[in-house]
Structure formats: C-alpha cells, structure tokens
Amino acid sequence: MSFARDFVTRDGTRLSVDFGDDGRPVVFLHGLCGDAAQTQEAFPPECGFQRVTVEARGHGASEPGDLSKLSIATFASDIADFIEQELKAPAVIGGISMGAAISLRVAIKRPDLVQALIIARPAWLTAFAPENMAPNAEVGRLLGILAPDAAKQAFIAGEIGQRLAAEAPDNLASLLGFFSRQPIEVTAALLTTISNDGPGVTADEVAGLSIPTLVIGHEKDLIHPLSYARFLAERIGNARFAEITPKTSGRTQYVADFHAAMRNFLMEL
C-alpha cells in the first residue's frame, strides 16, 4: 500500500512524493508526463526495498511552479535536495525515460548522493533535443496552436503519427493520451521544453561513472531506442544490461521482465 506526502523545493514549489512498501529506499522516477503509477507498475513488489517516487514539477500531484524553470537540470536539483533533506545518502536512484535522464545527471553532478543507478528505457544520451524525442515535441507544438481534439487528429494524420502507428504502436498510444492530459498548457510546456532539453552531461562524464548500474531496454520503441540502452551499458564501467520484452509484444511479460531485472540488481547491492 503506497502513501504520499509533500516535499517543498527551495523556490517553494510543492512536489508530491509517493512511497511504496517498507524497506531500504530506492528513488525511482517516472517519465515525461508520467506519474507515480508508472513507477509503481515497474517496481518489483516484496523485494525488501521501498520505492520512493518524487513526482516532478507539473507531473502527478506536484505543482508546476514557474513554467520557465521546467528542465531536466531543475528536476535533478529537486531530487538532490530531496535526498539530502529526507534520506540517508548515498541512495539508490533510477528512473524510466526522463526519470533515467534525471538520475544520470544526479549521479554525475552529485556523486556523493548516489550509491547505485538504474537507467530504464533511456530517451537521452548526452545530446540536447535528440531526434527520438521529436514525436513528443510535435505533440507539444500542436497543443500550443490547436484545440486538443484538432491537435490529436493532426498528429494522427501526420508523418510522425503514421510512422508510430506502423512501427511503435505503444509509443503512439502513450502520446495520444497527452492530448487530454490536464492542464493542457502545462502538458504543452513540458512536452515542448523537456523534449528539446538534455541531461547536461558529457560522454566523458558518463564513462567516468563506476557505481553499480543497471540499464534496461527493449526493442520496438522509437522514443526509447534499444541502441541508447546498449550505448550507456557499454560506456558505464560497472554496468549490467538487461533486455526485456517490449510492451507491444505483451505488457504482462514486459512488467515481469522489468521486475526480475530490478529485483536481481537490487538484491545484490
């Protein structure tokens, strides 16, 4: 049974923190426009560790705060402050997609706070505005100029929507959900700003990591390329790589594989 409480950032923005079962805490972060429900599904139950999900600004029950401050760097700073104030450092930290980028930045910029790292379905390496994030950026652009229903239809009919329908239907399903995500102006700002952002780290800094690291990836995902997961697993010195079942091939097996990969990694720490 999970419970939530608030954490207030340095600039006064209220963030919601969702806690899972008791155990040693693992800060496990959601993806862009996701929330704690995403991490709750992916985190292995009854593994002796407690999932702690800080919902990023503008996500879940957290306030957006100043929209001009939305960035991976800001989200990472919030997480670093949370670990310093609320947990006993160093902590295990990780996340899915955007959550992976946030965690990677924290591990590099604040190594004193991180004992081990989990990078699941990475959507960024080191570059800003990677090409694979163009679908998210396009959704944000359309929401900024059209009513939600019209924006959705324009996206489905467009080149990106057609490609996703043919090659990555799970990506398309996730993106279509953003057209009804409220508040629309926050959703548009997040998709536009974060898709054009990056973790703000270098390849040399990534290669300099030596903490225990788990990297999870799968095929049939244009937004989270398997090649990104392999790249990070190869560059990080003490990393292991787990390729799991794609969601499009079976969500039940995807979740089971995700649980197994994380449980095996955590139990060895």
PDB file of C-alpha atoms in Angstrom:
ATOM      1  CA  MET A   1       0.000   0.000   0.000  1.00  0.00           C
ATOM      2  CA  SER A   2       1.509   3.322  -1.033  1.00  0.00           C
ATOM      3  CA  PHE A   3       1.122   6.707   0.604  1.00  0.00           C
ATOM      4  CA  ALA A   4       2.091  10.205  -0.411  1.00  0.00           C
ATOM      5  CA  ARG A   5       3.316  13.352   1.269  1.00  0.00           C
ATOM      6  CA  ASP A   6       4.628  16.697   0.136  1.00  0.00           C
ATOM      7  CA  PHE A   7       8.152  17.990  -0.330  1.00  0.00           C
ATOM      8  CA  VAL A   8       8.709  21.709  -0.845  1.00  0.00           C
ATOM      9  CA  THR A   9      11.538  22.817  -3.115  1.00  0.00           C
ATOM     10  CA  ARG A  10      13.905  25.705  -2.477  1.00  0.00           C
ATOM     11  CA  ASP A  11      11.733  28.045  -4.547  1.00  0.00           C
ATOM     12  CA  GLY A  12       8.549  26.998  -2.748  1.00  0.00           C
ATOM     13  CA  THR A  13       7.115  24.579  -5.336  1.00  0.00           C
ATOM     14  CA  ARG A  14       5.178  21.731  -3.725  1.00  0.00           C
ATOM     15  CA  LEU A  15       6.065  18.278  -5.010  1.00  0.00           C
ATOM     16  CA  SER A  16       4.216  15.061  -4.230  1.00  0.00           C
ATOM     17  CA  VAL A  17       6.316  12.114  -3.062  1.00  0.00           C
ATOM     18  CA  ASP A  18       4.802   8.633  -3.341  1.00  0.00           C
ATOM     19  CA  PHE A  19       6.153   5.895  -1.057  1.00  0.00           C
ATOM     20  CA  GLY A  20       5.726   2.167  -1.633  1.00  0.00           C
ATOM     21  CA  ASP A  21       6.262  -0.752   0.754  1.00  0.00           C
ATOM     22  CA  ASP A  22       8.701  -0.520   3.641  1.00  0.00           C
ATOM     23  CA  GLY A  23      12.355  -1.285   3.104  1.00  0.00           C
ATOM     24  CA  ARG A  24      15.561   0.348   2.016  1.00  0.00           C
ATOM     25  CA  PRO A  25      14.583   3.359  -0.131  1.00  0.00           C
ATOM     26  CA  VAL A  26      15.097   3.464  -3.892  1.00  0.00           C
ATOM     27  CA  VAL A  27      14.377   6.838  -5.508  1.00  0.00           C
ATOM     28  CA  PHE A  28      12.655   5.667  -8.699  1.00  0.00           C
ATOM     29  CA  LEU A  29      11.434   8.366 -11.087  1.00  0.00           C
ATOM     30  CA  HIS A  30       8.759   8.457 -13.806  1.00  0.00           C
ATOM     31  CA  GLY A  31       8.958   9.529 -17.430  1.00  0.00           C
ATOM     32  CA  LEU A  32       7.835  12.697 -19.203  1.00  0.00           C
ATOM     33  CA  CYS A  33       4.162  13.436 -18.461  1.00  0.00           C
ATOM     34  CA  GLY A  34       4.027  10.307 -16.304  1.00  0.00           C
ATOM     35  CA  ASP A  35       3.496   9.936 -12.583  1.00  0.00           C
ATOM     36  CA  ALA A  36       3.917   7.522  -9.686  1.00  0.00           C
ATOM     37  CA  ALA A  37       1.546   4.998 -11.266  1.00  0.00           C
ATOM     38  CA  GLN A  38       4.208   4.305 -13.916  1.00  0.00           C
ATOM     39  CA  THR A  39       6.925   3.582 -11.380  1.00  0.00           C
ATOM     40  CA  GLN A  40       4.576   1.604  -9.153  1.00  0.00           C
ATOM     41  CA  GLU A  41       3.876  -0.800 -12.038  1.00  0.00           C
ATOM     42  CA  ALA A  42       7.552  -1.243 -12.904  1.00  0.00           C
ATOM     43  CA  PHE A  43       8.967  -1.578  -9.377  1.00  0.00           C
ATOM     44  CA  PRO A  44       9.266  -5.167  -8.101  1.00  0.00           C
ATOM     45  CA  PRO A  45       6.928  -5.887  -5.164  1.00  0.00           C
ATOM     46  CA  GLU A  46       8.085  -7.523  -1.937  1.00  0.00           C
ATOM     47  CA  CYS A  47      11.766  -7.173  -2.753  1.00  0.00           C
ATOM     48  CA  GLY A  48      12.879  -5.652   0.545  1.00  0.00           C
ATOM     49  CA  PHE A  49      13.199  -2.170  -0.961  1.00  0.00           C
ATOM     50  CA  GLN A  50      10.877   0.823  -0.782  1.00  0.00           C
ATOM     51  CA  ARG A  51      10.011   2.700  -3.953  1.00  0.00           C
ATOM     52  CA  VAL A  52      10.176   6.464  -3.444  1.00  0.00           C
ATOM     53  CA  THR A  53       8.834   8.452  -6.401  1.00  0.00           C
ATOM     54  CA  VAL A  54       9.168  12.217  -6.383  1.00  0.00           C
ATOM     55  CA  GLU A  55       6.676  13.412  -8.981  1.00  0.00           C
ATOM     56  CA  ALA A  56       8.471  16.082 -10.995  1.00  0.00           C
ATOM     57  CA  ARG A  57       7.154  19.624 -11.320  1.00  0.00           C
ATOM     58  CA  GLY A  58       3.954  19.627 -13.365  1.00  0.00           C
ATOM     59  CA  HIS A  59       3.531  15.850 -13.047  1.00  0.00           C
ATOM     60  CA  GLY A  60       1.073  13.839 -10.982  1.00  0.00           C
ATOM     61  CA  ALA A  61       0.009  15.747  -7.888  1.00  0.00           C
ATOM     62  CA  SER A  62       3.019  18.090  -7.951  1.00  0.00           C
ATOM     63  CA  GLU A  63       2.685  21.784  -8.669  1.00  0.00           C
ATOM     64  CA  PRO A  64       4.235  23.029 -11.927  1.00  0.00           C
ATOM     65  CA  GLY A  65       5.704  26.115 -10.359  1.00  0.00           C
ATOM     66  CA  ASP A  66       7.276  28.624 -12.727  1.00  0.00           C
ATOM     67  CA  LEU A  67       6.957  27.093 -16.217  1.00  0.00           C
ATOM     68  CA  SER A  68      10.149  28.845 -17.312  1.00  0.00           C
ATOM     69  CA  LYS A  69      12.082  26.709 -14.811  1.00  0.00           C
ATOM     70  CA  LEU A  70      10.966  23.363 -16.235  1.00  0.00           C
ATOM     71  CA  SER A  71      14.109  21.445 -17.179  1.00  0.00           C
ATOM     72  CA  ILE A  72      15.934  18.203 -16.508  1.00  0.00           C
ATOM     73  CA  ALA A  73      18.510  20.227 -14.550  1.00  0.00           C
ATOM     74  CA  THR A  74      15.793  21.683 -12.304  1.00  0.00           C
ATOM     75  CA  PHE A  75      14.196  18.276 -11.781  1.00  0.00           C
ATOM     76  CA  ALA A  76      17.606  16.822 -10.898  1.00  0.00           C
ATOM     77  CA  SER A  77      18.287  19.640  -8.440  1.00  0.00           C
ATOM     78  CA  ASP A  78      14.940  18.928  -6.765  1.00  0.00           C
ATOM     79  CA  ILE A  79      15.893  15.248  -6.407  1.00  0.00           C
ATOM     80  CA  ALA A  80      19.300  16.077  -4.988  1.00  0.00           C
ATOM     81  CA  ASP A  81      17.693  18.370  -2.410  1.00  0.00           C
ATOM     82  CA  PHE A  82      15.161  15.687  -1.518  1.00  0.00           C
ATOM     83  CA  ILE A  83      17.853  13.059  -0.950  1.00  0.00           C
ATOM     84  CA  GLU A  84      19.918  15.460   1.161  1.00  0.00           C
ATOM     85  CA  GLN A  85      16.977  16.502   3.313  1.00  0.00           C
ATOM     86  CA  GLU A  86      14.859  13.368   3.549  1.00  0.00           C
ATOM     87  CA  LEU A  87      17.058  10.288   3.036  1.00  0.00           C
ATOM     88  CA  LYS A  88      20.339   8.895   4.273  1.00  0.00           C
ATOM     89  CA  ALA A  89      22.822   9.405   1.440  1.00  0.00           C
ATOM     90  CA  PRO A  90      24.145   7.789  -0.622  1.00  0.00           C
ATOM     91  CA  ALA A  91      20.917   6.357  -2.045  1.00  0.00           C
ATOM     92  CA  VAL A  92      19.944   4.074  -4.897  1.00  0.00           C
ATOM     93  CA  ILE A  93      18.422   6.199  -7.630  1.00  0.00           C
ATOM     94  CA  GLY A  94      16.913   5.441 -11.013  1.00  0.00           C
ATOM     95  CA  GLY A  95      14.047   6.023 -13.355  1.00  0.00           C
ATOM     96  CA  ILE A  96      12.276   5.430 -16.624  1.00  0.00           C
ATOM     97  CA  SER A  97      12.918   7.609 -19.700  1.00  0.00           C
ATOM     98  CA  MET A  98      13.017  11.185 -18.373  1.00  0.00           C
ATOM     99  CA  GLY A  99      13.491   9.702 -14.922  1.00  0.00           C
ATOM    100  CA  ALA A 100      16.576   7.910 -16.234  1.00  0.00           C
ATOM    101  CA  ALA A 101      17.990  11.197 -17.581  1.00  0.00           C
ATOM    102  CA  ILE A 102      17.350  12.924 -14.249  1.00  0.00           C
ATOM    103  CA  SER A 103      19.007  10.075 -12.362  1.00  0.00           C
ATOM    104  CA  LEU A 104      22.020  10.052 -14.675  1.00  0.00           C
ATOM    105  CA  ARG A 105      22.522  13.774 -14.108  1.00  0.00           C
ATOM    106  CA  VAL A 106      22.262  13.423 -10.325  1.00  0.00           C
ATOM    107  CA  ALA A 107      24.744  10.521 -10.337  1.00  0.00           C
ATOM    108  CA  ILE A 108      27.264  12.591 -12.315  1.00  0.00           C
ATOM    109  CA  LYS A 109      26.755  16.020 -10.763  1.00  0.00           C
ATOM    110  CA  ARG A 110      26.216  14.821  -7.171  1.00  0.00           C
ATOM    111  CA  PRO A 111      28.114  11.521  -6.825  1.00  0.00           C
ATOM    112  CA  ASP A 112      28.111  11.920  -3.045  1.00  0.00           C
ATOM    113  CA  LEU A 113      24.352  11.264  -3.085  1.00  0.00           C
ATOM    114  CA  VAL A 114      24.230   8.136  -5.260  1.00  0.00           C
ATOM    115  CA  GLN A 115      25.229   4.596  -4.344  1.00  0.00           C
ATOM    116  CA  ALA A 116      23.784   2.781  -7.352  1.00  0.00           C
ATOM    117  CA  LEU A 117      21.956   3.728 -10.546  1.00  0.00           C
ATOM    118  CA  ILE A 118      19.055   2.302 -12.576  1.00  0.00           C
ATOM    119  CA  ILE A 119      18.602   3.573 -16.137  1.00  0.00           C
ATOM    120  CA  ALA A 120      15.415   2.174 -17.686  1.00  0.00           C
ATOM    121  CA  ARG A 121      14.387   2.791 -21.299  1.00  0.00           C
ATOM    122  CA  PRO A 122      16.652   5.841 -21.738  1.00  0.00           C
ATOM    123  CA  ALA A 123      15.451   8.513 -24.164  1.00  0.00           C
ATOM    124  CA  TRP A 124      18.583  10.673 -23.884  1.00  0.00           C
ATOM    125  CA  LEU A 125      22.317  10.029 -24.015  1.00  0.00           C
ATOM    126  CA  THR A 126      24.176  13.344 -23.725  1.00  0.00           C
ATOM    127  CA  ALA A 127      22.765  15.480 -26.556  1.00  0.00           C
ATOM    128  CA  PHE A 128      20.009  18.052 -26.241  1.00  0.00           C
ATOM    129  CA  ALA A 129      16.863  17.614 -28.366  1.00  0.00           C
ATOM    130  CA  PRO A 130      17.629  14.100 -29.624  1.00  0.00           C
ATOM    131  CA  GLU A 131      15.787  13.082 -32.776  1.00  0.00           C
ATOM    132  CA  ASN A 132      13.869  10.325 -30.973  1.00  0.00           C
ATOM    133  CA  MET A 133      12.135  12.971 -28.844  1.00  0.00           C
ATOM    134  CA  ALA A 134      10.684  14.726 -31.900  1.00  0.00           C
ATOM    135  CA  PRO A 135       7.283  12.986 -31.527  1.00  0.00           C
ATOM    136  CA  ASN A 136       6.868  14.393 -28.012  1.00  0.00           C
ATOM    137  CA  ALA A 137       7.941  17.831 -29.175  1.00  0.00           C
ATOM    138  CA  GLU A 138       5.448  17.675 -32.033  1.00  0.00           C
ATOM    139  CA  VAL A 139       2.597  16.870 -29.643  1.00  0.00           C
ATOM    140  CA  GLY A 140       3.607  19.856 -27.533  1.00  0.00           C
ATOM    141  CA  ARG A 141       3.795  22.109 -30.591  1.00  0.00           C
ATOM    142  CA  LEU A 142       0.333  21.085 -31.798  1.00  0.00           C
ATOM    143  CA  LEU A 143      -1.195  21.558 -28.357  1.00  0.00           C
ATOM    144  CA  GLY A 144       0.238  25.059 -28.353  1.00  0.00           C
ATOM    145  CA  ILE A 145      -1.532  26.098 -31.562  1.00  0.00           C
ATOM    146  CA  LEU A 146      -4.689  23.951 -31.800  1.00  0.00           C
ATOM    147  CA  ALA A 147      -7.550  22.799 -29.610  1.00  0.00           C
ATOM    148  CA  PRO A 148      -6.781  19.338 -28.119  1.00  0.00           C
ATOM    149  CA  ASP A 149      -9.102  17.332 -30.407  1.00  0.00           C
ATOM    150  CA  ALA A 150      -7.861  19.085 -33.539  1.00  0.00           C
ATOM    151  CA  ALA A 151      -4.256  18.703 -32.396  1.00  0.00           C
ATOM    152  CA  LYS A 152      -4.789  14.979 -31.859  1.00  0.00           C
ATOM    153  CA  GLN A 153      -6.247  14.459 -35.307  1.00  0.00           C
ATOM    154  CA  ALA A 154      -3.440  16.466 -36.903  1.00  0.00           C
ATOM    155  CA  PHE A 155      -0.858  14.332 -35.132  1.00  0.00           C
ATOM    156  CA  ILE A 156      -2.505  11.038 -36.137  1.00  0.00           C
ATOM    157  CA  ALA A 157      -2.653  12.151 -39.769  1.00  0.00           C
ATOM    158  CA  GLY A 158       0.884  13.499 -39.813  1.00  0.00           C
ATOM    159  CA  GLU A 159       4.103  11.770 -40.835  1.00  0.00           C
ATOM    160  CA  ILE A 160       5.224  11.092 -37.266  1.00  0.00           C
ATOM    161  CA  GLY A 161       1.863   9.672 -36.230  1.00  0.00           C
ATOM    162  CA  GLN A 162       1.719   7.403 -39.262  1.00  0.00           C
ATOM    163  CA  ARG A 163       5.230   6.123 -38.637  1.00  0.00           C
ATOM    164  CA  LEU A 164       4.496   5.372 -34.986  1.00  0.00           C
ATOM    165  CA  ALA A 165       1.294   3.552 -35.907  1.00  0.00           C
ATOM    166  CA  ALA A 166       3.282   1.268 -38.186  1.00  0.00           C
ATOM    167  CA  GLU A 167       6.458   0.790 -36.160  1.00  0.00           C
ATOM    168  CA  ALA A 168       5.789   1.593 -32.492  1.00  0.00           C
ATOM    169  CA  PRO A 169       2.085   1.428 -31.583  1.00  0.00           C
ATOM    170  CA  ASP A 170       2.835   1.549 -27.859  1.00  0.00           C
ATOM    171  CA  ASN A 171       4.631   4.879 -28.314  1.00  0.00           C
ATOM    172  CA  LEU A 172       1.655   6.181 -30.270  1.00  0.00           C
ATOM    173  CA  ALA A 173      -0.819   5.095 -27.599  1.00  0.00           C
ATOM    174  CA  SER A 174       1.170   6.919 -24.925  1.00  0.00           C
ATOM    175  CA  LEU A 175       1.405  10.097 -26.977  1.00  0.00           C
ATOM    176  CA  LEU A 176      -2.294  10.132 -27.796  1.00  0.00           C
ATOM    177  CA  GLY A 177      -3.022  10.189 -24.079  1.00  0.00           C
ATOM    178  CA  PHE A 178      -1.209  13.513 -23.782  1.00  0.00           C
ATOM    179  CA  PHE A 179      -3.885  15.312 -25.813  1.00  0.00           C
ATOM    180  CA  SER A 180      -6.307  15.020 -22.897  1.00  0.00           C
ATOM    181  CA  ARG A 181      -3.768  15.464 -20.107  1.00  0.00           C
ATOM    182  CA  GLN A 182      -4.688  18.412 -17.882  1.00  0.00           C
ATOM    183  CA  PRO A 183      -3.838  21.180 -17.541  1.00  0.00           C
ATOM    184  CA  ILE A 184      -3.206  21.397 -21.278  1.00  0.00           C
ATOM    185  CA  GLU A 185      -0.907  24.419 -21.050  1.00  0.00           C
ATOM    186  CA  VAL A 186       1.386  22.596 -18.607  1.00  0.00           C
ATOM    187  CA  THR A 187       1.380  19.477 -20.785  1.00  0.00           C
ATOM    188  CA  ALA A 188       2.292  21.525 -23.863  1.00  0.00           C
ATOM    189  CA  ALA A 189       5.084  23.304 -21.966  1.00  0.00           C
ATOM    190  CA  LEU A 190       6.522  20.047 -20.621  1.00  0.00           C
ATOM    191  CA  LEU A 191       6.476  18.258 -23.959  1.00  0.00           C
ATOM    192  CA  THR A 192       7.994  21.181 -25.824  1.00  0.00           C
ATOM    193  CA  THR A 193      10.619  22.182 -23.267  1.00  0.00           C
ATOM    194  CA  ILE A 194      11.786  18.802 -21.992  1.00  0.00           C
ATOM    195  CA  SER A 195      11.849  17.179 -25.438  1.00  0.00           C
ATOM    196  CA  ASN A 196      14.317  19.863 -26.506  1.00  0.00           C
ATOM    197  CA  ASP A 197      16.333  19.543 -23.310  1.00  0.00           C
ATOM    198  CA  GLY A 198      19.022  17.087 -22.271  1.00  0.00           C
ATOM    199  CA  PRO A 199      20.703  15.770 -19.134  1.00  0.00           C
ATOM    200  CA  GLY A 200      23.551  18.254 -19.496  1.00  0.00           C
ATOM    201  CA  VAL A 201      26.332  15.687 -19.099  1.00  0.00           C
ATOM    202  CA  THR A 202      29.241  14.707 -21.338  1.00  0.00           C
ATOM    203  CA  ALA A 203      30.297  11.364 -22.763  1.00  0.00           C
ATOM    204  CA  ASP A 204      33.456  11.517 -20.653  1.00  0.00           C
ATOM    205  CA  GLU A 205      31.397  12.054 -17.508  1.00  0.00           C
ATOM    206  CA  VAL A 206      29.216   9.064 -18.392  1.00  0.00           C
ATOM    207  CA  ALA A 207      32.300   6.921 -18.964  1.00  0.00           C
ATOM    208  CA  GLY A 208      33.669   8.090 -15.619  1.00  0.00           C
ATOM    209  CA  LEU A 209      30.811   6.535 -13.660  1.00  0.00           C
ATOM    210  CA  SER A 210      31.862   3.475 -11.678  1.00  0.00           C
ATOM    211  CA  ILE A 211      28.937   2.835  -9.357  1.00  0.00           C
ATOM    212  CA  PRO A 212      26.835  -0.320  -9.790  1.00  0.00           C
ATOM    213  CA  THR A 213      24.419   0.421 -12.637  1.00  0.00           C
ATOM    214  CA  LEU A 214      21.540  -1.441 -14.241  1.00  0.00           C
ATOM    215  CA  VAL A 215      20.485  -0.437 -17.761  1.00  0.00           C
ATOM    216  CA  ILE A 216      17.146  -1.750 -19.081  1.00  0.00           C
ATOM    217  CA  GLY A 217      15.981  -1.546 -22.693  1.00  0.00           C
ATOM    218  CA  HIS A 218      13.830  -3.264 -25.273  1.00  0.00           C
ATOM    219  CA  GLU A 219      13.109  -3.326 -28.998  1.00  0.00           C
ATOM    220  CA  LYS A 220      10.116  -1.867 -30.886  1.00  0.00           C
ATOM    221  CA  ASP A 221      10.414   1.539 -29.238  1.00  0.00           C
ATOM    222  CA  LEU A 222      11.266   4.578 -31.350  1.00  0.00           C
ATOM    223  CA  ILE A 223      11.256   7.034 -28.458  1.00  0.00           C
ATOM    224  CA  HIS A 224      13.476   4.881 -26.233  1.00  0.00           C
ATOM    225  CA  PRO A 225      15.877   3.261 -28.709  1.00  0.00           C
ATOM    226  CA  LEU A 226      17.439  -0.006 -27.630  1.00  0.00           C
ATOM    227  CA  SER A 227      20.715   1.351 -29.012  1.00  0.00           C
ATOM    228  CA  TYR A 228      20.671   4.067 -26.325  1.00  0.00           C
ATOM    229  CA  ALA A 229      20.427   1.476 -23.561  1.00  0.00           C
ATOM    230  CA  ARG A 230      23.231  -0.579 -25.085  1.00  0.00           C
ATOM    231  CA  PHE A 231      25.403   2.522 -25.503  1.00  0.00           C
ATOM    232  CA  LEU A 232      25.077   3.512 -21.840  1.00  0.00           C
ATOM    233  CA  ALA A 233      25.614  -0.044 -20.611  1.00  0.00           C
ATOM    234  CA  GLU A 234      28.808  -0.253 -22.656  1.00  0.00           C
ATOM    235  CA  ARG A 235      30.150   3.137 -21.532  1.00  0.00           C
ATOM    236  CA  ILE A 236      29.473   2.928 -17.801  1.00  0.00           C
ATOM    237  CA  GLY A 237      32.215   0.906 -16.187  1.00  0.00           C
ATOM    238  CA  ASN A 238      30.247  -1.105 -13.641  1.00  0.00           C
ATOM    239  CA  ALA A 239      27.017  -1.552 -15.614  1.00  0.00           C
ATOM    240  CA  ARG A 240      24.939  -4.575 -16.478  1.00  0.00           C
ATOM    241  CA  PHE A 241      22.452  -4.646 -19.328  1.00  0.00           C
ATOM    242  CA  ALA A 242      19.006  -6.259 -19.298  1.00  0.00           C
ATOM    243  CA  GLU A 243      16.981  -6.532 -22.491  1.00  0.00           C
ATOM    244  CA  ILE A 244      13.326  -7.130 -21.643  1.00  0.00           C
ATOM    245  CA  THR A 245      10.177  -7.960 -23.576  1.00  0.00           C
ATOM    246  CA  PRO A 246       8.752  -4.959 -25.479  1.00  0.00           C
ATOM    247  CA  LYS A 247       5.402  -3.702 -24.250  1.00  0.00           C
ATOM    248  CA  THR A 248       3.990  -4.168 -27.737  1.00  0.00           C
ATOM    249  CA  SER A 249       4.794  -7.893 -27.531  1.00  0.00           C
ATOM    250  CA  GLY A 250       2.982  -8.357 -24.229  1.00  0.00           C
ATOM    251  CA  ARG A 251       2.600  -5.959 -21.333  1.00  0.00           C
ATOM    252  CA  THR A 252       2.349  -8.719 -18.717  1.00  0.00           C
ATOM    253  CA  GLN A 253       5.692 -10.181 -19.736  1.00  0.00           C
ATOM    254  CA  TYR A 254       7.191  -6.693 -20.039  1.00  0.00           C
ATOM    255  CA  VAL A 255       6.295  -5.974 -16.415  1.00  0.00           C
ATOM    256  CA  ALA A 256       7.501  -9.399 -15.251  1.00  0.00           C
ATOM    257  CA  ASP A 257      10.832  -8.915 -17.017  1.00  0.00           C
ATOM    258  CA  PHE A 258      11.187  -5.410 -15.596  1.00  0.00           C
ATOM    259  CA  HIS A 259      10.536  -6.725 -12.082  1.00  0.00           C
ATOM    260  CA  ALA A 260      13.038  -9.554 -12.483  1.00  0.00           C
ATOM    261  CA  ALA A 261      15.810  -7.291 -13.795  1.00  0.00           C
ATOM    262  CA  MET A 262      15.371  -4.780 -10.975  1.00  0.00           C
ATOM    263  CA  ARG A 263      14.951  -7.403  -8.253  1.00  0.00           C
ATOM    264  CA  ASN A 264      18.119  -9.239  -9.287  1.00  0.00           C
ATOM    265  CA  PHE A 265      20.084  -5.996  -9.333  1.00  0.00           C
ATOM    266  CA  LEU A 266      18.785  -4.661  -6.027  1.00  0.00           C
ATOM    267  CA  MET A 267      19.281  -7.907  -4.155  1.00  0.00           C
ATOM    268  CA  GLU A 268      22.997  -7.810  -4.967  1.00  0.00           C
ATOM    269  CA  LEU A 269      23.563  -4.334  -3.518  1.00  0.00           C
TER     270      LEU A 269
END
